[in-house]
């Protein structure tokens, strides 16, 4: 009996099957310092690429070496020019896609628009829109760190690895805060209690919670709404008067739940953007007897006049990682300290490239970090 030749068709999307091609690192203009750190630790050169604005402010990308069949890792984070950073990132990805790159992995230490991950009144979930655009621009994988909401991973149509910076921040506490055993981990609101508890359990410390917030302006009640066609306006107001009383949520003044007297207070959060709430919390902790106050977060956005406010506040140190560049803010405020997390990003890139398990990077890290 003659043997028949069986022809097995090869799938066209080789990148999705995890095959390994040559590695290339491309960096946008948002954080060249971190990109160079990652390339140096990997022992390779940054890819030869230029991204710039033309005279009409359009973004132009020129990749000056071949990416065909390669695994391309594009590093870009969010700065104050966030919309330019996003558009630049997508153009780089699309350029690699149309140039037949095998895999395109986005390394986004801080995912922009992650604070807009829930529906607000008359708003939209902008983070979902961003995730859809990134997925369509060519990315086959995303690496990020400490998403504002972990559910954001579900917005993407590609795999997302959400790394954690907590081991680096905990190491900083142990090595750089004298007498940290006399500290208490502080949650700035009830929503952050789980994250704070995870830190406290690994450090063997107690926790405190800030309760209370500023009052919001009263919203409209609808008395000025026009009646429906054929409806009497007087009757409309009459019916409105007999609606059940809508009880306003009482917001007590800022208060500290827990003992911080004579102790070091360490406020833990995922990002430091608007500094005024942290300053008010620090003042409340100082009034309750805390003798040193630290603020620790993964992402140091430090918007607007944050350096000046920190410098004039009771806060002793603001410790953030280098997921976002903040060299200018550090020149304006000596209280801002930086923790390098490039090692974590490098190890994630290496493991993804060689198809190794990522579970080691999450060892002893709770889901609530």
CSV table of C-alpha atoms in Angstrom, one decimal:
chain,number,residue,atom,x,y,z
A,1,UNK,CA,0.0,0.0,0.0
A,2,UNK,CA,1.5,3.3,-1.1
A,3,UNK,CA,2.1,5.9,1.6
A,4,UNK,CA,0.2,9.1,1.3
A,5,UNK,CA,1.9,12.4,2.1
A,6,UNK,CA,0.0,14.3,4.7
A,7,UNK,CA,0.3,18.1,4.4
A,8,UNK,CA,-0.3,20.1,7.6
A,9,UNK,CA,-1.0,23.8,7.0
A,10,UNK,CA,1.0,26.1,9.3
A,11,UNK,CA,-1.0,28.8,11.1
A,12,UNK,CA,-0.3,32.3,9.9
A,13,UNK,CA,-0.4,33.8,13.4
A,14,UNK,CA,2.9,32.3,14.6
A,15,UNK,CA,3.3,35.0,17.2
A,16,UNK,CA,0.3,33.9,19.2
A,17,UNK,CA,1.8,30.4,19.6
A,18,UNK,CA,4.8,31.6,21.6
A,19,UNK,CA,7.6,30.9,19.1
A,20,UNK,CA,10.8,32.7,19.9
A,21,UNK,CA,12.3,35.2,17.4
A,22,UNK,CA,15.1,37.6,17.8
A,23,UNK,CA,14.5,40.2,20.5
A,24,UNK,CA,14.3,44.0,19.8
A,25,UNK,CA,13.6,46.8,22.3
A,26,UNK,CA,12.0,50.0,20.9
A,27,UNK,CA,11.5,53.0,23.1
A,28,UNK,CA,9.1,55.9,22.7
A,29,UNK,CA,10.0,59.4,23.9
A,30,UNK,CA,8.2,59.2,27.2
A,31,UNK,CA,10.8,57.6,29.4
A,32,UNK,CA,14.2,57.1,27.7
A,33,UNK,CA,16.0,56.6,31.0
A,34,UNK,CA,14.0,53.5,32.0
A,35,UNK,CA,14.3,52.1,28.4
A,36,UNK,CA,18.1,52.4,28.6
A,37,UNK,CA,18.1,50.7,32.0
A,38,UNK,CA,16.1,47.8,30.6
A,39,UNK,CA,18.2,47.4,27.5
A,40,UNK,CA,21.4,47.5,29.6
A,41,UNK,CA,20.1,44.8,31.9
A,42,UNK,CA,19.1,42.6,29.0
A,43,UNK,CA,22.5,43.1,27.4
A,44,UNK,CA,21.1,44.4,24.1
A,45,UNK,CA,21.0,47.8,22.3
A,46,UNK,CA,17.9,49.8,21.9
A,47,UNK,CA,16.4,49.5,18.4
A,48,UNK,CA,17.2,52.3,16.0
A,49,UNK,CA,14.0,54.3,15.8
A,50,UNK,CA,13.0,57.9,15.6
A,51,UNK,CA,9.6,59.3,16.7
A,52,UNK,CA,9.0,63.0,16.3
A,53,UNK,CA,6.4,65.7,15.5
A,54,UNK,CA,6.3,67.2,12.1
A,55,UNK,CA,5.7,71.0,11.6
A,56,UNK,CA,1.9,70.4,11.6
A,57,UNK,CA,2.2,68.5,15.0
A,58,UNK,CA,1.5,65.1,13.4
A,59,UNK,CA,3.4,62.2,14.9
A,60,UNK,CA,5.9,60.5,12.6
A,61,UNK,CA,7.7,57.2,13.3
A,62,UNK,CA,10.8,55.9,11.4
A,63,UNK,CA,12.1,52.4,12.3
A,64,UNK,CA,15.5,52.3,10.8
A,65,UNK,CA,16.2,48.6,11.0
A,66,UNK,CA,14.2,45.5,10.1
A,67,UNK,CA,11.7,44.1,12.5
A,68,UNK,CA,10.5,41.2,10.3
A,69,UNK,CA,10.1,38.0,12.3
A,70,UNK,CA,11.3,39.6,15.5
A,71,UNK,CA,9.8,39.8,18.9
A,72,UNK,CA,9.5,43.6,19.5
A,73,UNK,CA,9.1,45.1,22.9
A,74,UNK,CA,7.9,48.7,22.9
A,75,UNK,CA,8.4,50.7,26.1
A,76,UNK,CA,6.2,53.7,26.7
A,77,UNK,CA,4.7,55.2,29.8
A,78,UNK,CA,2.4,58.2,30.5
A,79,UNK,CA,3.8,61.7,31.2
A,80,UNK,CA,2.1,65.1,31.2
A,81,UNK,CA,2.0,64.7,27.4
A,82,UNK,CA,-0.2,61.6,27.8
A,83,UNK,CA,-2.2,61.9,24.6
A,84,UNK,CA,1.0,62.3,22.5
A,85,UNK,CA,2.5,59.3,24.3
A,86,UNK,CA,-0.6,57.1,23.5
A,87,UNK,CA,-0.7,58.1,19.8
A,88,UNK,CA,3.1,57.6,19.5
A,89,UNK,CA,2.8,54.2,21.1
A,90,UNK,CA,0.1,53.0,18.7
A,91,UNK,CA,1.9,54.3,15.6
A,92,UNK,CA,5.0,52.4,16.6
A,93,UNK,CA,3.0,49.3,17.2
A,94,UNK,CA,1.2,49.6,13.9
A,95,UNK,CA,4.5,50.2,12.1
A,96,UNK,CA,5.8,47.0,13.5
A,97,UNK,CA,2.6,45.1,12.6
A,98,UNK,CA,2.7,46.2,9.0
A,99,UNK,CA,6.4,45.4,8.9
A,100,UNK,CA,5.7,41.7,9.8
A,101,UNK,CA,7.0,41.6,13.4
A,102,UNK,CA,6.4,38.2,14.9
A,103,UNK,CA,5.2,39.4,18.3
A,104,UNK,CA,4.6,43.0,19.5
A,105,UNK,CA,4.7,43.4,23.3
A,106,UNK,CA,3.8,46.7,24.9
A,107,UNK,CA,5.7,47.5,28.1
A,108,UNK,CA,3.6,50.2,29.8
A,109,UNK,CA,4.9,50.6,33.4
A,110,UNK,CA,2.0,53.1,34.0
A,111,UNK,CA,-1.1,52.5,31.9
A,112,UNK,CA,-2.6,55.9,31.0
A,113,UNK,CA,-6.3,56.6,31.6
A,114,UNK,CA,-6.4,53.8,34.2
A,115,UNK,CA,-8.2,56.2,36.6
A,116,UNK,CA,-11.1,56.4,34.1
A,117,UNK,CA,-12.0,52.7,34.5
A,118,UNK,CA,-15.5,53.2,35.9
A,119,UNK,CA,-18.6,54.8,34.7
A,120,UNK,CA,-19.2,58.3,36.0
A,121,UNK,CA,-22.2,60.6,35.7
A,122,UNK,CA,-22.5,61.6,32.0
A,123,UNK,CA,-19.1,60.2,31.3
A,124,UNK,CA,-17.5,57.1,29.7
A,125,UNK,CA,-15.1,54.3,30.5
A,126,UNK,CA,-12.2,55.9,28.6
A,127,UNK,CA,-9.8,53.1,29.7
A,128,UNK,CA,-11.8,50.5,27.8
A,129,UNK,CA,-11.6,52.7,24.7
A,130,UNK,CA,-7.8,52.9,25.1
A,131,UNK,CA,-7.5,49.1,25.6
A,132,UNK,CA,-9.5,48.5,22.4
A,133,UNK,CA,-7.3,50.8,20.4
A,134,UNK,CA,-4.1,49.3,21.7
A,135,UNK,CA,-5.3,45.8,20.9
A,136,UNK,CA,-6.3,46.8,17.4
A,137,UNK,CA,-3.0,48.6,16.7
A,138,UNK,CA,-1.1,45.3,16.7
A,139,UNK,CA,-0.1,44.4,20.3
A,140,UNK,CA,-0.1,40.7,21.1
A,141,UNK,CA,0.8,41.1,24.8
A,142,UNK,CA,0.9,43.9,27.4
A,143,UNK,CA,3.1,44.2,30.4
A,144,UNK,CA,2.1,46.8,33.0
A,145,UNK,CA,2.5,47.5,36.7
A,146,UNK,CA,-0.1,48.1,39.5
A,147,UNK,CA,-3.2,48.8,37.5
A,148,UNK,CA,-5.5,51.3,39.3
A,149,UNK,CA,-8.2,48.6,39.1
A,150,UNK,CA,-7.3,45.0,38.5
A,151,UNK,CA,-10.4,44.5,36.4
A,152,UNK,CA,-8.8,46.6,33.6
A,153,UNK,CA,-7.1,43.5,32.5
A,154,UNK,CA,-10.5,42.3,31.2
A,155,UNK,CA,-10.7,45.4,28.9
A,156,UNK,CA,-8.0,44.0,26.6
A,157,UNK,CA,-8.4,41.4,23.9
A,158,UNK,CA,-4.7,40.3,24.4
A,159,UNK,CA,-2.9,38.8,27.5
A,160,UNK,CA,-2.0,41.4,30.2
A,161,UNK,CA,0.6,40.8,32.9
A,162,UNK,CA,-0.1,43.2,35.8
A,163,UNK,CA,3.2,43.2,37.8
A,164,UNK,CA,3.4,44.4,41.4
A,165,UNK,CA,5.8,47.0,42.9
A,166,UNK,CA,5.1,46.1,46.5
A,167,UNK,CA,8.3,43.9,47.0
A,168,UNK,CA,10.4,46.9,46.1
A,169,UNK,CA,8.5,49.3,48.4
A,170,UNK,CA,8.5,46.9,51.3
A,171,UNK,CA,12.3,46.4,50.8
A,172,UNK,CA,12.6,50.2,51.0
A,173,UNK,CA,10.7,50.3,54.2
A,174,UNK,CA,12.9,47.7,55.8
A,175,UNK,CA,16.2,49.1,54.6
A,176,UNK,CA,15.6,52.9,54.6
A,177,UNK,CA,13.2,53.7,57.4
A,178,UNK,CA,14.9,53.6,60.8
A,179,UNK,CA,12.8,51.9,63.5
A,180,UNK,CA,10.2,50.8,61.0
A,181,UNK,CA,9.0,48.3,63.6
A,182,UNK,CA,7.4,51.3,65.3
A,183,UNK,CA,5.4,52.1,62.2
A,184,UNK,CA,1.7,51.8,61.2
A,185,UNK,CA,0.5,51.3,57.6
A,186,UNK,CA,-2.2,53.9,56.8
A,187,UNK,CA,-5.0,53.5,54.3
A,188,UNK,CA,-6.2,56.8,52.8
A,189,UNK,CA,-9.7,55.5,52.5
A,190,UNK,CA,-11.8,52.4,53.0
A,191,UNK,CA,-11.3,51.2,49.4
A,192,UNK,CA,-7.5,50.8,50.0
A,193,UNK,CA,-7.8,48.7,53.2
A,194,UNK,CA,-7.1,45.4,51.4
A,195,UNK,CA,-3.9,46.7,49.9
A,196,UNK,CA,-2.7,48.2,53.2
A,197,UNK,CA,-3.5,44.9,55.0
A,198,UNK,CA,-1.3,43.0,52.6
A,199,UNK,CA,1.6,45.3,53.3
A,200,UNK,CA,1.0,45.2,57.0
A,201,UNK,CA,0.9,41.4,57.1
A,202,UNK,CA,4.2,41.0,55.4
A,203,UNK,CA,5.9,43.6,57.6
A,204,UNK,CA,4.2,42.4,60.8
A,205,UNK,CA,2.7,45.9,61.5
A,206,UNK,CA,-0.7,47.3,62.4
A,207,UNK,CA,-2.9,49.4,60.2
A,208,UNK,CA,-4.9,52.7,60.5
A,209,UNK,CA,-7.7,54.0,58.2
A,210,UNK,CA,-8.6,57.5,57.3
A,211,UNK,CA,-12.3,58.1,57.5
A,212,UNK,CA,-14.2,61.1,56.1
A,213,UNK,CA,-13.8,63.3,53.1
A,214,UNK,CA,-14.8,66.7,51.7
A,215,UNK,CA,-18.4,67.5,50.9
A,216,UNK,CA,-19.5,67.7,47.3
A,217,UNK,CA,-21.8,70.3,45.8
A,218,UNK,CA,-25.5,69.6,45.8
A,219,UNK,CA,-26.8,68.3,42.5
A,220,UNK,CA,-29.8,69.5,40.7
A,221,UNK,CA,-33.2,68.1,41.8
A,222,UNK,CA,-35.1,68.5,38.5
A,223,UNK,CA,-37.5,71.2,39.6
A,224,UNK,CA,-36.6,73.2,36.5
A,225,UNK,CA,-37.0,70.4,34.1
A,226,UNK,CA,-39.7,71.1,31.4
A,227,UNK,CA,-42.9,69.1,31.6
A,228,UNK,CA,-43.8,66.5,29.0
A,229,UNK,CA,-46.1,67.5,26.2
A,230,UNK,CA,-49.6,67.8,27.6
A,231,UNK,CA,-48.4,67.6,31.2
A,232,UNK,CA,-49.3,70.3,33.7
A,233,UNK,CA,-46.2,72.0,35.2
A,234,UNK,CA,-48.0,72.5,38.5
A,235,UNK,CA,-48.8,68.8,38.7
A,236,UNK,CA,-45.1,67.9,37.9
A,237,UNK,CA,-43.9,70.0,40.9
A,238,UNK,CA,-46.6,68.6,43.1
A,239,UNK,CA,-45.6,65.0,42.3
A,240,UNK,CA,-41.9,65.9,42.9
A,241,UNK,CA,-42.7,67.1,46.4
A,242,UNK,CA,-44.1,63.6,47.2
A,243,UNK,CA,-41.1,61.6,46.1
A,244,UNK,CA,-39.3,59.7,48.9
A,245,UNK,CA,-36.7,61.9,50.6
A,246,UNK,CA,-33.3,61.2,49.1
A,247,UNK,CA,-31.0,61.0,52.0
A,248,UNK,CA,-27.6,62.7,51.5
A,249,UNK,CA,-24.6,60.6,52.3
A,250,UNK,CA,-23.1,62.1,55.5
A,251,UNK,CA,-19.4,62.7,55.2
A,252,UNK,CA,-17.8,63.3,58.6
A,253,UNK,CA,-14.7,65.4,58.9
A,254,UNK,CA,-11.4,63.8,58.3
A,255,UNK,CA,-10.6,61.3,61.1
A,256,UNK,CA,-8.0,58.7,61.9
A,257,UNK,CA,-9.3,55.2,62.9
A,258,UNK,CA,-6.4,53.5,64.7
A,259,UNK,CA,-3.5,54.4,67.0
A,260,UNK,CA,-0.8,56.5,65.4
A,261,UNK,CA,0.4,58.4,68.5
A,262,UNK,CA,4.2,58.4,68.8
A,263,UNK,CA,4.6,56.2,65.7
A,264,UNK,CA,5.7,56.4,62.1
A,265,UNK,CA,2.8,56.6,59.7
A,266,UNK,CA,3.3,55.1,56.2
A,267,UNK,CA,0.5,56.0,53.8
A,268,UNK,CA,0.3,53.4,51.0
A,269,UNK,CA,-1.5,53.8,47.7
A,270,UNK,CA,-1.1,52.9,44.0
A,271,UNK,CA,-0.4,56.4,42.7
A,272,UNK,CA,0.3,60.0,43.9
A,273,UNK,CA,-1.4,62.4,41.5
A,274,UNK,CA,-3.2,65.2,43.2
A,275,UNK,CA,-1.2,65.8,46.4
A,276,UNK,CA,-3.7,67.9,48.4
A,277,UNK,CA,-5.6,64.9,49.8
A,278,UNK,CA,-2.3,63.4,51.0
A,279,UNK,CA,-1.3,66.7,52.6
A,280,UNK,CA,-4.7,66.9,54.5
A,281,UNK,CA,-4.2,63.3,55.7
A,282,UNK,CA,-0.7,64.0,56.8
A,283,UNK,CA,-1.9,67.0,58.8
A,284,UNK,CA,-4.6,64.8,60.5
A,285,UNK,CA,-2.0,62.2,61.3
A,286,UNK,CA,0.3,64.8,62.7
A,287,UNK,CA,-2.5,66.1,64.9
A,288,UNK,CA,-3.0,62.6,66.2
A,289,UNK,CA,0.6,62.3,67.3
A,290,UNK,CA,2.5,60.6,64.4
A,291,UNK,CA,6.1,61.9,64.5
A,292,UNK,CA,7.1,60.8,61.0
A,293,UNK,CA,4.9,60.5,57.9
A,294,UNK,CA,5.8,58.7,54.7
A,295,UNK,CA,3.8,58.4,51.5
A,296,UNK,CA,4.6,55.3,49.3
A,297,UNK,CA,3.1,54.6,45.9
A,298,UNK,CA,4.0,52.9,42.7
A,299,UNK,CA,3.3,55.7,40.2
A,300,UNK,CA,4.5,59.2,41.0
A,301,UNK,CA,2.4,61.3,38.6
A,302,UNK,CA,2.9,64.4,40.9
A,303,UNK,CA,0.7,66.7,38.9
A,304,UNK,CA,0.6,70.5,38.9
A,305,UNK,CA,2.3,72.1,42.0
A,306,UNK,CA,2.8,68.8,43.8
A,307,UNK,CA,6.5,69.4,44.6
A,308,UNK,CA,5.8,72.7,46.3
A,309,UNK,CA,2.9,71.3,48.3
A,310,UNK,CA,5.0,68.3,49.4
A,311,UNK,CA,7.9,70.6,50.4
A,312,UNK,CA,5.6,72.7,52.6
A,313,UNK,CA,3.6,69.8,54.2
A,314,UNK,CA,4.2,67.7,57.2
A,315,UNK,CA,5.1,64.7,54.9
A,316,UNK,CA,8.7,63.6,55.5
A,317,UNK,CA,9.2,61.6,52.3
A,318,UNK,CA,7.2,60.6,49.2
A,319,UNK,CA,8.6,57.3,47.9
A,320,UNK,CA,7.6,56.4,44.3
A,321,UNK,CA,9.0,54.0,41.6
A,322,UNK,CA,10.5,55.0,38.3
A,323,UNK,CA,7.5,53.9,36.2
A,324,UNK,CA,7.0,57.6,35.4
A,325,UNK,CA,9.8,60.1,34.9
A,326,UNK,CA,9.9,62.7,37.7
A,327,UNK,CA,13.4,64.1,37.6
A,328,UNK,CA,12.2,67.7,37.4
A,329,UNK,CA,9.9,67.2,40.4
A,330,UNK,CA,12.8,65.8,42.4
A,331,UNK,CA,14.9,69.0,41.7
A,332,UNK,CA,12.0,71.1,43.1
A,333,UNK,CA,11.5,68.9,46.2
A,334,UNK,CA,14.1,67.0,48.1
A,335,UNK,CA,11.5,64.9,49.9
A,336,UNK,CA,10.7,62.8,46.7
A,337,UNK,CA,12.6,59.5,46.6
A,338,UNK,CA,12.8,57.0,43.7
A,339,UNK,CA,12.8,53.2,43.8
A,340,UNK,CA,14.1,51.4,40.7
A,341,UNK,CA,11.7,48.6,39.4
A,342,UNK,CA,13.5,48.0,36.1
A,343,UNK,CA,14.6,44.6,37.4
A,344,UNK,CA,11.0,43.4,37.5
A,345,UNK,CA,10.3,44.6,34.0
A,346,UNK,CA,13.4,43.0,32.6
A,347,UNK,CA,12.6,39.7,34.2
A,348,UNK,CA,9.0,39.8,32.9
A,349,UNK,CA,10.4,40.5,29.4
A,350,UNK,CA,12.9,37.7,29.6
A,351,UNK,CA,10.3,35.1,30.8
A,352,UNK,CA,7.8,36.1,28.2
A,353,UNK,CA,10.5,35.9,25.4
A,354,UNK,CA,11.6,32.4,26.4
A,355,UNK,CA,8.1,31.1,27.2
A,356,UNK,CA,8.8,30.7,30.9
A,357,UNK,CA,6.2,30.9,33.7
A,358,UNK,CA,5.4,34.3,35.2
A,359,UNK,CA,4.3,32.8,38.6
A,360,UNK,CA,7.7,33.4,40.2
A,361,UNK,CA,7.2,37.2,39.9
A,362,UNK,CA,4.0,36.9,41.9
A,363,UNK,CA,5.4,34.7,44.7
A,364,UNK,CA,4.3,35.8,48.1
A,365,UNK,CA,2.3,38.6,46.6
A,366,UNK,CA,-1.4,38.8,47.6
A,367,UNK,CA,-4.2,39.4,45.1
A,368,UNK,CA,-5.0,42.6,47.0
A,369,UNK,CA,-1.6,44.3,46.5
